[in-house]
GROMACS .gro file of C-alpha atoms in nm:
model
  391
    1UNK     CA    1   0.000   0.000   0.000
    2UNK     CA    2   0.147   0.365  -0.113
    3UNK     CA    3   0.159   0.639   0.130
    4UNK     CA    4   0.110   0.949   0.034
    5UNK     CA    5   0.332   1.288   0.125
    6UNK     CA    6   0.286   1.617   0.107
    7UNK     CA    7   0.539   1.945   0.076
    8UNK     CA    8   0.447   2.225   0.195
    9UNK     CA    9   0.553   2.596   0.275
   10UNK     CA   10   0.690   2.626  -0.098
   11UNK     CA   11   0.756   2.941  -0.221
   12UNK     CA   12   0.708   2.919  -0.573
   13UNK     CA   13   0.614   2.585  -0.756
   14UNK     CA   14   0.717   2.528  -1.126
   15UNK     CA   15   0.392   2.304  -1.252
   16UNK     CA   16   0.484   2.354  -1.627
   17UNK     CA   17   0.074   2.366  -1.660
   18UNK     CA   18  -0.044   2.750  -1.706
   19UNK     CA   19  -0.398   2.648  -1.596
   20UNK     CA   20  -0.270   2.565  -1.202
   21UNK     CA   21  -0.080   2.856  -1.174
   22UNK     CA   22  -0.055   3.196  -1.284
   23UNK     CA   23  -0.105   3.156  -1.675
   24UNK     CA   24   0.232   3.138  -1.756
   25UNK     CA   25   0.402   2.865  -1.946
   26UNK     CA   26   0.572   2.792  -1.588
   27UNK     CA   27   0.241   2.785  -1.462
   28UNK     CA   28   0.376   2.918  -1.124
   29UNK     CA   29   0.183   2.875  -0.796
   30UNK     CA   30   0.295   3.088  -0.511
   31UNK     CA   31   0.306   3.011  -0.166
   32UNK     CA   32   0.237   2.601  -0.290
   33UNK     CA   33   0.218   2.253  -0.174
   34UNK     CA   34   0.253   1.939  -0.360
   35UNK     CA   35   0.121   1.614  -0.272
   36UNK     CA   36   0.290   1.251  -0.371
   37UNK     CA   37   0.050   0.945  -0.373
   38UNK     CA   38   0.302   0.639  -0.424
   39UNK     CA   39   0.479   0.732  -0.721
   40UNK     CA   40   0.253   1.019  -0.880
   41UNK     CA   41   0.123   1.359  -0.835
   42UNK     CA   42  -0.194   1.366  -0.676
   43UNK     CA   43  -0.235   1.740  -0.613
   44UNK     CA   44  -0.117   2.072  -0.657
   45UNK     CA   45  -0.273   2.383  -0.524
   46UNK     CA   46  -0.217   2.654  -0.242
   47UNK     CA   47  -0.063   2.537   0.070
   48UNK     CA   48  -0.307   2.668   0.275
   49UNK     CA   49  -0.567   2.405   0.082
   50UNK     CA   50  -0.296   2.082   0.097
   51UNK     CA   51  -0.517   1.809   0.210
   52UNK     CA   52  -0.439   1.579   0.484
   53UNK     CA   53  -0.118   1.283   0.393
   54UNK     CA   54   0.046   1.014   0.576
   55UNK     CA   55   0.337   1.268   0.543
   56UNK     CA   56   0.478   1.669   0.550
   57UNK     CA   57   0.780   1.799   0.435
   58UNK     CA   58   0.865   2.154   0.531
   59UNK     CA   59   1.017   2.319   0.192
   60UNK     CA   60   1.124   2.618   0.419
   61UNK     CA   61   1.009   2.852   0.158
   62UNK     CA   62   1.208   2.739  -0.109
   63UNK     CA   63   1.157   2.648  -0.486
   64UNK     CA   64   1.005   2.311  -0.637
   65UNK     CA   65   1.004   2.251  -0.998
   66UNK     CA   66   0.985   1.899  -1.208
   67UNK     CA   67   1.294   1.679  -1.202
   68UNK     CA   68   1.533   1.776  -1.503
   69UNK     CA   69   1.486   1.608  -1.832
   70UNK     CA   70   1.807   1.544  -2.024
   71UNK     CA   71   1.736   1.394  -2.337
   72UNK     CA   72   2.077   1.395  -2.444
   73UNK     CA   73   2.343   1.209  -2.323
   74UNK     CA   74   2.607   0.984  -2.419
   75UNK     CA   75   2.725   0.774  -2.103
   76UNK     CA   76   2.838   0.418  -2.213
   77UNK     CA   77   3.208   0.471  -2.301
   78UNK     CA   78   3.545   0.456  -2.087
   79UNK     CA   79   3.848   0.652  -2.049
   80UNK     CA   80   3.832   1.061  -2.085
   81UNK     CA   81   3.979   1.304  -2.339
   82UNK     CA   82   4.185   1.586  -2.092
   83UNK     CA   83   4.442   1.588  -2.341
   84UNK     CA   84   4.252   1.695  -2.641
   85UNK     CA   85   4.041   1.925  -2.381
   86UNK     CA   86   4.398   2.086  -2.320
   87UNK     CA   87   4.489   2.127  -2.631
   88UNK     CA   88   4.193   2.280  -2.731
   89UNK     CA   89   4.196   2.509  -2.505
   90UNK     CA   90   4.506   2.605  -2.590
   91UNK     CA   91   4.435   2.707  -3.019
   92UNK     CA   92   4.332   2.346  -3.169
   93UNK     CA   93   3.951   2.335  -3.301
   94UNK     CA   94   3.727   2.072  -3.227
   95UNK     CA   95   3.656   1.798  -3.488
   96UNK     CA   96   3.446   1.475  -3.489
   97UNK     CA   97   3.738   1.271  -3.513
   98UNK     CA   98   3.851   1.270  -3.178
   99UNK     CA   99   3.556   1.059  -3.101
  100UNK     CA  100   3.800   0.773  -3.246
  101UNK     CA  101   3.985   0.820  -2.941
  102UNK     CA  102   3.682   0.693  -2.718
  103UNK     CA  103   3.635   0.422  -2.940
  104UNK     CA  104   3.936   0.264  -2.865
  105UNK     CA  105   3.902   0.297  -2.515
  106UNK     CA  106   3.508   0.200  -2.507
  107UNK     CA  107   3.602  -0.121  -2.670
  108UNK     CA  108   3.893  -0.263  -2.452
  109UNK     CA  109   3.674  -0.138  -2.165
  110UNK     CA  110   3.479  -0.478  -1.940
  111UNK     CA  111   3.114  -0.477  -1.901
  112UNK     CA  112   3.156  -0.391  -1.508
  113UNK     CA  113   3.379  -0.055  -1.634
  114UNK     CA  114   3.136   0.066  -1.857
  115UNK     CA  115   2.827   0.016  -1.632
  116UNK     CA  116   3.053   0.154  -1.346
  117UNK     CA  117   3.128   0.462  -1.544
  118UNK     CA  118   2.766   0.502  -1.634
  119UNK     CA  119   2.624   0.449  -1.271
  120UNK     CA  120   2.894   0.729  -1.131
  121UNK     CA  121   2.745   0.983  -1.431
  122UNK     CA  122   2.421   0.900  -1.352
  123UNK     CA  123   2.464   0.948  -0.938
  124UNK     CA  124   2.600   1.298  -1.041
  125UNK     CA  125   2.328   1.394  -1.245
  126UNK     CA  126   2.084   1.290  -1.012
  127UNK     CA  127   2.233   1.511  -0.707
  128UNK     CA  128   2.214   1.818  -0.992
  129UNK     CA  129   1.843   1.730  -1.010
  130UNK     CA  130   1.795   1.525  -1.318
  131UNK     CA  131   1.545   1.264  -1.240
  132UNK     CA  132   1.467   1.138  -1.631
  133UNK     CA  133   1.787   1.089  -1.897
  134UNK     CA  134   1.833   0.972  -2.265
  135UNK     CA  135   2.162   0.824  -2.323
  136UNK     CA  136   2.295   0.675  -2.653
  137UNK     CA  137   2.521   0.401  -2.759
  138UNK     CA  138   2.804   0.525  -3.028
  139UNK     CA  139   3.156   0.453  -2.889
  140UNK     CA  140   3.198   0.085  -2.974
  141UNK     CA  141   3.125   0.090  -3.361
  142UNK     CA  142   3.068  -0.277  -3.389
  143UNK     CA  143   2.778  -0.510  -3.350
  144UNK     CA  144   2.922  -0.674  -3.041
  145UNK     CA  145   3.015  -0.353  -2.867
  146UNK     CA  146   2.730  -0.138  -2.984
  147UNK     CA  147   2.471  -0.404  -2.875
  148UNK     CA  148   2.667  -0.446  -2.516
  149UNK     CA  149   2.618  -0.069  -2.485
  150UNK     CA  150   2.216  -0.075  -2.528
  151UNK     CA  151   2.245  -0.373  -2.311
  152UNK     CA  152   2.404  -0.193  -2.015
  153UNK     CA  153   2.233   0.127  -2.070
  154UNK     CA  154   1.856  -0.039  -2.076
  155UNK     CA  155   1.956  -0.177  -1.723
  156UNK     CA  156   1.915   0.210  -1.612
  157UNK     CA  157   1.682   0.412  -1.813
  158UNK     CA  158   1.375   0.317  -2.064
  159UNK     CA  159   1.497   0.599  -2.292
  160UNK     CA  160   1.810   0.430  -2.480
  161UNK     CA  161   1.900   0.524  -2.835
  162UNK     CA  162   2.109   0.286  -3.058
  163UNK     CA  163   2.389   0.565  -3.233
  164UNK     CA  164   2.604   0.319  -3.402
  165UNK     CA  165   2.603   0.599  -3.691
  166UNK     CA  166   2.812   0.874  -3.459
  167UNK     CA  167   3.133   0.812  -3.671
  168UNK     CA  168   3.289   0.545  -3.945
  169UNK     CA  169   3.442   0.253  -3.763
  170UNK     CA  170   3.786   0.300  -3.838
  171UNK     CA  171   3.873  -0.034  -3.977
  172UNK     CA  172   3.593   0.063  -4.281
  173UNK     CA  173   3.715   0.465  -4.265
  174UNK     CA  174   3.780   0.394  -4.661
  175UNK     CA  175   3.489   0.216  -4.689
  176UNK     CA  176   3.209   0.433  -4.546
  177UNK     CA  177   2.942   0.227  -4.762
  178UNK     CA  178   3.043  -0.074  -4.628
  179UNK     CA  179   3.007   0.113  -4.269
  180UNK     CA  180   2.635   0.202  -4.357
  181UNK     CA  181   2.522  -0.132  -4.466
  182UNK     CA  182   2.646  -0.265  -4.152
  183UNK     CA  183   2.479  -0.016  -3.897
  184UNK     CA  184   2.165  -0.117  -4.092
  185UNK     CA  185   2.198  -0.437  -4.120
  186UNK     CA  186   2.370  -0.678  -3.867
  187UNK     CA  187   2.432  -0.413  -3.612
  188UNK     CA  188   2.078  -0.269  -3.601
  189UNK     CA  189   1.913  -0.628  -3.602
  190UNK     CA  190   2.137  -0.673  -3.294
  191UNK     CA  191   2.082  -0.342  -3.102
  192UNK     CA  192   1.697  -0.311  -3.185
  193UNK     CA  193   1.561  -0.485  -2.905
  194UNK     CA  194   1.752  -0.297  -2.675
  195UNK     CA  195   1.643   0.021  -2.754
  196UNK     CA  196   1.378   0.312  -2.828
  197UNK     CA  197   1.521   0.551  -3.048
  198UNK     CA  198   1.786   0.582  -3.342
  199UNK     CA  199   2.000   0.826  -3.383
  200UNK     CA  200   2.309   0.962  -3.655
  201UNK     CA  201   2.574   1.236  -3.600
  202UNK     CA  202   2.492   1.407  -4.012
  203UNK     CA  203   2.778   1.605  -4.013
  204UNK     CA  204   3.094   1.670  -4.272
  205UNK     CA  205   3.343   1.415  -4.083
  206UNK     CA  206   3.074   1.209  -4.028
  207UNK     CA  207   2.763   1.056  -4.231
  208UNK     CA  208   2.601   1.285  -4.498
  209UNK     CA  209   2.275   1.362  -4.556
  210UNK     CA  210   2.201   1.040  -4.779
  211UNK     CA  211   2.376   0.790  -4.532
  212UNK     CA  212   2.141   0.951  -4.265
  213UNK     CA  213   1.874   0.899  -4.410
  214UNK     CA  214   1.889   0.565  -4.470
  215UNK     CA  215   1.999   0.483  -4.171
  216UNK     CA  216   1.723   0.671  -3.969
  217UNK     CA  217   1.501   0.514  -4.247
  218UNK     CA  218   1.623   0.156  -4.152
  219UNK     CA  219   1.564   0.189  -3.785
  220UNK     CA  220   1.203   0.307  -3.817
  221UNK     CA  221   1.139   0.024  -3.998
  222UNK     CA  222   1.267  -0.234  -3.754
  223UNK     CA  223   1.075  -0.026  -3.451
  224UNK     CA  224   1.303   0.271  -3.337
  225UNK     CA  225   1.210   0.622  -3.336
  226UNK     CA  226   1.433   0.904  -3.534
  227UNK     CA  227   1.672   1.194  -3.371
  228UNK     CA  228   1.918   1.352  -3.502
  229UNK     CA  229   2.267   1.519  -3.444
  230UNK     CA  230   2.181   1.819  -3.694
  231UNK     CA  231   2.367   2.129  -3.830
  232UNK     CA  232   2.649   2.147  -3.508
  233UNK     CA  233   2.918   2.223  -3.680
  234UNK     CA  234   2.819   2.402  -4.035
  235UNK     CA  235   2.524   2.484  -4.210
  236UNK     CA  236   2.382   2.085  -4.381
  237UNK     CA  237   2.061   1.856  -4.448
  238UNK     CA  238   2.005   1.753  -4.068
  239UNK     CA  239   1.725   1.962  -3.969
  240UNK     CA  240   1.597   1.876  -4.267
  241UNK     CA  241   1.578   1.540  -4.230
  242UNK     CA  242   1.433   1.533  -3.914
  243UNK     CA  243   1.152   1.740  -3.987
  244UNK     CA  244   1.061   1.523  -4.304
  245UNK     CA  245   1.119   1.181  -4.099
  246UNK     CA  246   0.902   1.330  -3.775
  247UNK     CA  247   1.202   1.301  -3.546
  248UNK     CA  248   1.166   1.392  -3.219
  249UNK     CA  249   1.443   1.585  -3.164
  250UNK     CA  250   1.712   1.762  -3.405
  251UNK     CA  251   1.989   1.838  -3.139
  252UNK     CA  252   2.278   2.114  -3.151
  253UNK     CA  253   2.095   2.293  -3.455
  254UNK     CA  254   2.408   2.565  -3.396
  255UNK     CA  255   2.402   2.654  -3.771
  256UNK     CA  256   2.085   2.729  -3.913
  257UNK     CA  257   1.902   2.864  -4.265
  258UNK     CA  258   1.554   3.060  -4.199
  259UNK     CA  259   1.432   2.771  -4.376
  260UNK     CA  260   1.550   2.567  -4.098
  261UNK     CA  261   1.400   2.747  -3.829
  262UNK     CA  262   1.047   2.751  -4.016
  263UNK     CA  263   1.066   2.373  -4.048
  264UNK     CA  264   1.128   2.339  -3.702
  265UNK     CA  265   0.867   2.590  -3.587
  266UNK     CA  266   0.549   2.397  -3.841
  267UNK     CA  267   0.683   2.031  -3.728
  268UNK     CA  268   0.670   1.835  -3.414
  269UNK     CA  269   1.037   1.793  -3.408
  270UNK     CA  270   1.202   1.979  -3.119
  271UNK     CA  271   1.503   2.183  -3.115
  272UNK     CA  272   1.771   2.000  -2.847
  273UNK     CA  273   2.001   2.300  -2.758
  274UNK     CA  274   2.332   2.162  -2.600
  275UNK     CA  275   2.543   2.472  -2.435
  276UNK     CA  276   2.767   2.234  -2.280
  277UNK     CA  277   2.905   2.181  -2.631
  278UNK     CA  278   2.965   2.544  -2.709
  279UNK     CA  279   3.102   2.633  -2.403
  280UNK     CA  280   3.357   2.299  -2.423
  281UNK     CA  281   3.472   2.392  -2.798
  282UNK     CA  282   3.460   2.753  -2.779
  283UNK     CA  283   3.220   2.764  -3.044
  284UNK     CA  284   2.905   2.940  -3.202
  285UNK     CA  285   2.631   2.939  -2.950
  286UNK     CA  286   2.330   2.817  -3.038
  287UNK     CA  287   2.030   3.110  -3.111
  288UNK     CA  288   1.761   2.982  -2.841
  289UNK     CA  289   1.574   3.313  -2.904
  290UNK     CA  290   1.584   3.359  -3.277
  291UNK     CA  291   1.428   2.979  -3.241
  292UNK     CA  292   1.126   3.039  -3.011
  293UNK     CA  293   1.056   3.414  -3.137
  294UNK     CA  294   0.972   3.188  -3.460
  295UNK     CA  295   0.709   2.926  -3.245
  296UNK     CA  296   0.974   2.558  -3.223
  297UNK     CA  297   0.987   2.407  -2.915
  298UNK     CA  298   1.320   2.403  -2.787
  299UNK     CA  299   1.495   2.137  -2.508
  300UNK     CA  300   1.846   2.212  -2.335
  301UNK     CA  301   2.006   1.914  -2.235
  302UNK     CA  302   2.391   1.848  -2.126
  303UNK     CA  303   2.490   1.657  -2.384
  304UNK     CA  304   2.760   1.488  -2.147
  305UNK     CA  305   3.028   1.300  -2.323
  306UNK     CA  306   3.406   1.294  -2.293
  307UNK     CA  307   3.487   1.474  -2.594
  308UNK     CA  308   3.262   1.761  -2.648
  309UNK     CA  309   3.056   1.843  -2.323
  310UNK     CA  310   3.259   1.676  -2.008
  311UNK     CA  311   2.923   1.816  -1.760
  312UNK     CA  312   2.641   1.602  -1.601
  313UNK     CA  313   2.470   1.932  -1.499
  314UNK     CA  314   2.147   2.084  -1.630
  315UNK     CA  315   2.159   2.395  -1.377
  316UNK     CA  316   2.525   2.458  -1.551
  317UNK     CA  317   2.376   2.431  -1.903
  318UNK     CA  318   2.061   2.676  -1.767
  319UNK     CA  319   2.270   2.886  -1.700
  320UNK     CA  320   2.495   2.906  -1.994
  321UNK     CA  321   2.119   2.937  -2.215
  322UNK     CA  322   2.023   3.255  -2.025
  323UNK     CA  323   2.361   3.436  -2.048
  324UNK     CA  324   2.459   3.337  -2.369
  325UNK     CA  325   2.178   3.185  -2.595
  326UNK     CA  326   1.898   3.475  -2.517
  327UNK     CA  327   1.693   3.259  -2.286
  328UNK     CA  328   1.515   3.433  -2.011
  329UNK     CA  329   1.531   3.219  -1.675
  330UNK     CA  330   1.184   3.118  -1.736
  331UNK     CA  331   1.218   2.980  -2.120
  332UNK     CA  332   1.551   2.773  -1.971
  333UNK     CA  333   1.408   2.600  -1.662
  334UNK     CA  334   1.093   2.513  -1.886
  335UNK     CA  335   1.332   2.379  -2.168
  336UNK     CA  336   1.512   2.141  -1.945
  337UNK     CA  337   1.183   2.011  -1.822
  338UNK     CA  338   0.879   2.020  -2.041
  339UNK     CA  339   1.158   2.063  -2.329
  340UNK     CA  340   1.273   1.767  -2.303
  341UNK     CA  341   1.019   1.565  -2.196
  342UNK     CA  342   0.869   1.704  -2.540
  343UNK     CA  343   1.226   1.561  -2.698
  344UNK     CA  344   1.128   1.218  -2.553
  345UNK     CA  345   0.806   1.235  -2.647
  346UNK     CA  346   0.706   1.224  -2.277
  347UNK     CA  347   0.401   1.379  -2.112
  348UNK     CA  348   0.426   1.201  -1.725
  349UNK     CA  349   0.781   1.360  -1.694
  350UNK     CA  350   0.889   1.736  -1.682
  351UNK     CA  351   0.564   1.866  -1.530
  352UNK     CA  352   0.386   1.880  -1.191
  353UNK     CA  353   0.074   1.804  -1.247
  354UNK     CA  354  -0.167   1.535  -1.069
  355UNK     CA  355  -0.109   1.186  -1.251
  356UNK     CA  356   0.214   1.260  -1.389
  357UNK     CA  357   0.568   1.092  -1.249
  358UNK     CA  358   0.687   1.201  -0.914
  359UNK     CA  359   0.974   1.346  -1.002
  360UNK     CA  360   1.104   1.711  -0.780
  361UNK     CA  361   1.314   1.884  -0.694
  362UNK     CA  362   1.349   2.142  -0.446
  363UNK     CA  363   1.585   2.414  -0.467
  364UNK     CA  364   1.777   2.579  -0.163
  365UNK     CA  365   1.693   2.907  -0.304
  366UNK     CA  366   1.337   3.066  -0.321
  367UNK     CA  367   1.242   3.096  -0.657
  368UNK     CA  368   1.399   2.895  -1.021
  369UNK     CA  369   1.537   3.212  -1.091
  370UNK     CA  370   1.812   3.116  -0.872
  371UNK     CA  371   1.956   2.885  -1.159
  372UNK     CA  372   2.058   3.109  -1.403
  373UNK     CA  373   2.126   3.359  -1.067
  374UNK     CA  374   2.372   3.190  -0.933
  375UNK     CA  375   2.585   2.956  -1.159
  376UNK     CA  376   2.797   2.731  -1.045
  377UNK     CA  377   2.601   2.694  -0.703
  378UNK     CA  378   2.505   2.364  -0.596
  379UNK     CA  379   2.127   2.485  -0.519
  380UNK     CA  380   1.964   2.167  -0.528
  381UNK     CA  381   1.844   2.027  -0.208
  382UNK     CA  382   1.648   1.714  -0.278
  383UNK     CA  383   1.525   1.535  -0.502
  384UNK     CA  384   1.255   1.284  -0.563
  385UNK     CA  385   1.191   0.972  -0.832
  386UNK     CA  386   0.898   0.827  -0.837
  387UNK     CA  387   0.768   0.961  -0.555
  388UNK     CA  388   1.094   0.818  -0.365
  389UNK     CA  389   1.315   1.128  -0.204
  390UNK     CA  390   1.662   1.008  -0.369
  391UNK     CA  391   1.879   1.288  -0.291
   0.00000   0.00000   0.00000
């Protein structure tokens, strides 16, 4: 039998549903309460209205908002790139091949190390208050170690994504048809059942517009949904693509035509924003205004990974949105929420709101604000999961 809880005392309560709160996307509720029932919402309203529960929480007059939803990740891989991160930072610009470099490591990497590795990133992520994550396969490159990857990651999270297209194997670098026919063949019959989604880094350096399709084309038909790695790095067909194959998400989208931005705004597909990436490589930033000024929806996720975007925190990628991506606090905190839930094709995560997933977390500060505020703070206090206070 489920008991129930409710928090109390909260000062202002990110619902992500304008009609409970003050009309705003936020749908904010002043002066709030919360109540859990087993592993759902149950109720949201004025404190002074919180019905009797098995349990209280005090939030002190802090901030509650909906669990962070990073629907971008890549997790499953060993070893770290400081080196190239040095070097970097010291003149060299970033290219897709150093993903190689992971590769190797990845694949002389034991079961136990990679679900170690992922377990440690995951811990982090959930003291930084992400309670729902995507992560992605890409850093073995064979059907063996691509299908181990899905294997582990499943074990953790329902939202897996089989990216055996993020660069050429190297053995088949001078054979990058021979590459494609085995991501959709052998490999993908292998790493279907492990996963939800399918996924392609369409990039110069990587696959072109052609080999993306027909390798996004290829997983639909054996069950997996589209997203894409789209126009990071230069101007190309990835946005696109997505919007003509309903993806869910088209993720970076750095470099962008008008035409781009219109697809993106008249199509389901959401915009993934990754600042983590930017701020990593020293490159472009993203334009998160120029983006919702024309109507897309728009996620921010962390994009963690050892090459690019070395961060496991959401409130650190908020942050970087609002200062540098023309995101007002409110747009960002609602991005890494309902955002990506909307990326994930989700409605029980990134919202308060009775029936959906239990997932808060309250904020030592007194208002979301507080995230873009004061960066680099560790502000979150605890977190729930399913109704379950984790952190």
């Amino acid at each position: 039998m489920s008991s129930s809880t409710v928090i109390t005392n909260i000062a202002a309560l990110v619902t992500n549903d304008p009609s409970l709160g003050d009309n705003s996307p936020l749908g904010l509720v002043r002066d709030a309460a919360v109540v859990i029932d087993g592993d759902r919402v149950a109720w949201t309203g004025g404190s002074s209205k919180a019905p009797a529960t098995d349990n209280r929480v005090d939030a002190g007059g802090r901030a509650v908002l909906p669990g962070f939803v990073d629907s971008h990740s890549h997790l499953l891989f060993a070893g770290d790139r400081t080196e190239e991160f040095n070097a970097r930072m010291s003149g060299r610009p970033y290219s897709a091949g150093g993903i190689r470099t992971t590769v190797a490591a990845t694949r002389a990497a034991s079961d136990e190390e990679l679900e170690a590795g992922l377990t440690r990133y995951l811990a982090e992520a959930l003291r930084q208050g992400t309670t729902t994550f995507e992560t992605k396969s890409g850093y073995g490159l064979t059907t063996a170690d691509e299908s181990r990857a899905l294997r582990i990651a499943a074990r953790h999270t329902d939202e897996v994504t089989f990216l055996g297209a993020h660069v050429v194997a190297p053995e088949l670098a001078d054979d990058p048809a021979a590459y494609v026919a085995l991501v959709t063949g052998e490999m993908l019959d292998a790493c279907a059942p492990h996963a939800r989604w399918v996924d392609v880094f369409c990039e110069r350096g990587a696959f072109d517009g052609d080999q993306a399709r027909a390798i996004l084309t290829a997983g639909k038909a054996r069950g997996l949904h589209p997203r894409i790695h789209a126009n990071q790095l230069s101007h190309g067909p990835g946005v696109q693509l997505a919007v003509e194959l309903d993806a869910a998400s088209a993720d970076h989208c750095t470099h962008l035509t008008d035409a781009d931005v219109d697809a993106l705004a008249n199509s389901r597909t959401v915009a993934t924003l990754l600042p983590g990436a930017e701020f990593s490589t020293r490159a472009q930033w993203p334009d998160a205004r120029r983006l919702i000024d024309a109507g897309a929806t728009v996620a921010l996720s962390t994009d963690c990974n050892p090459g690019s975007s070395f961060t496991s925190s959401v409130p650190f990628c908020i942050a970087l949105a609002v200062r540098d991506m023309g995101m007002t606090p409110d747009e960002a905190v609602w991005s890494a929420t309902a955002g990506g839930a909307a990326a994930l094709r989700r409605d029980d995560v990134g919202r308060i709101t009775p029936g959906a997933r239990a997932d808060l977390t309250l904020l030592d500060a007194p208002s979301h604000v507080h995230l873009a505020y004061r960066p680099g703070v560790p502000l979150v206090d605890a977190v729930w999961r399913r109704g379950v206070r984790v952190v």
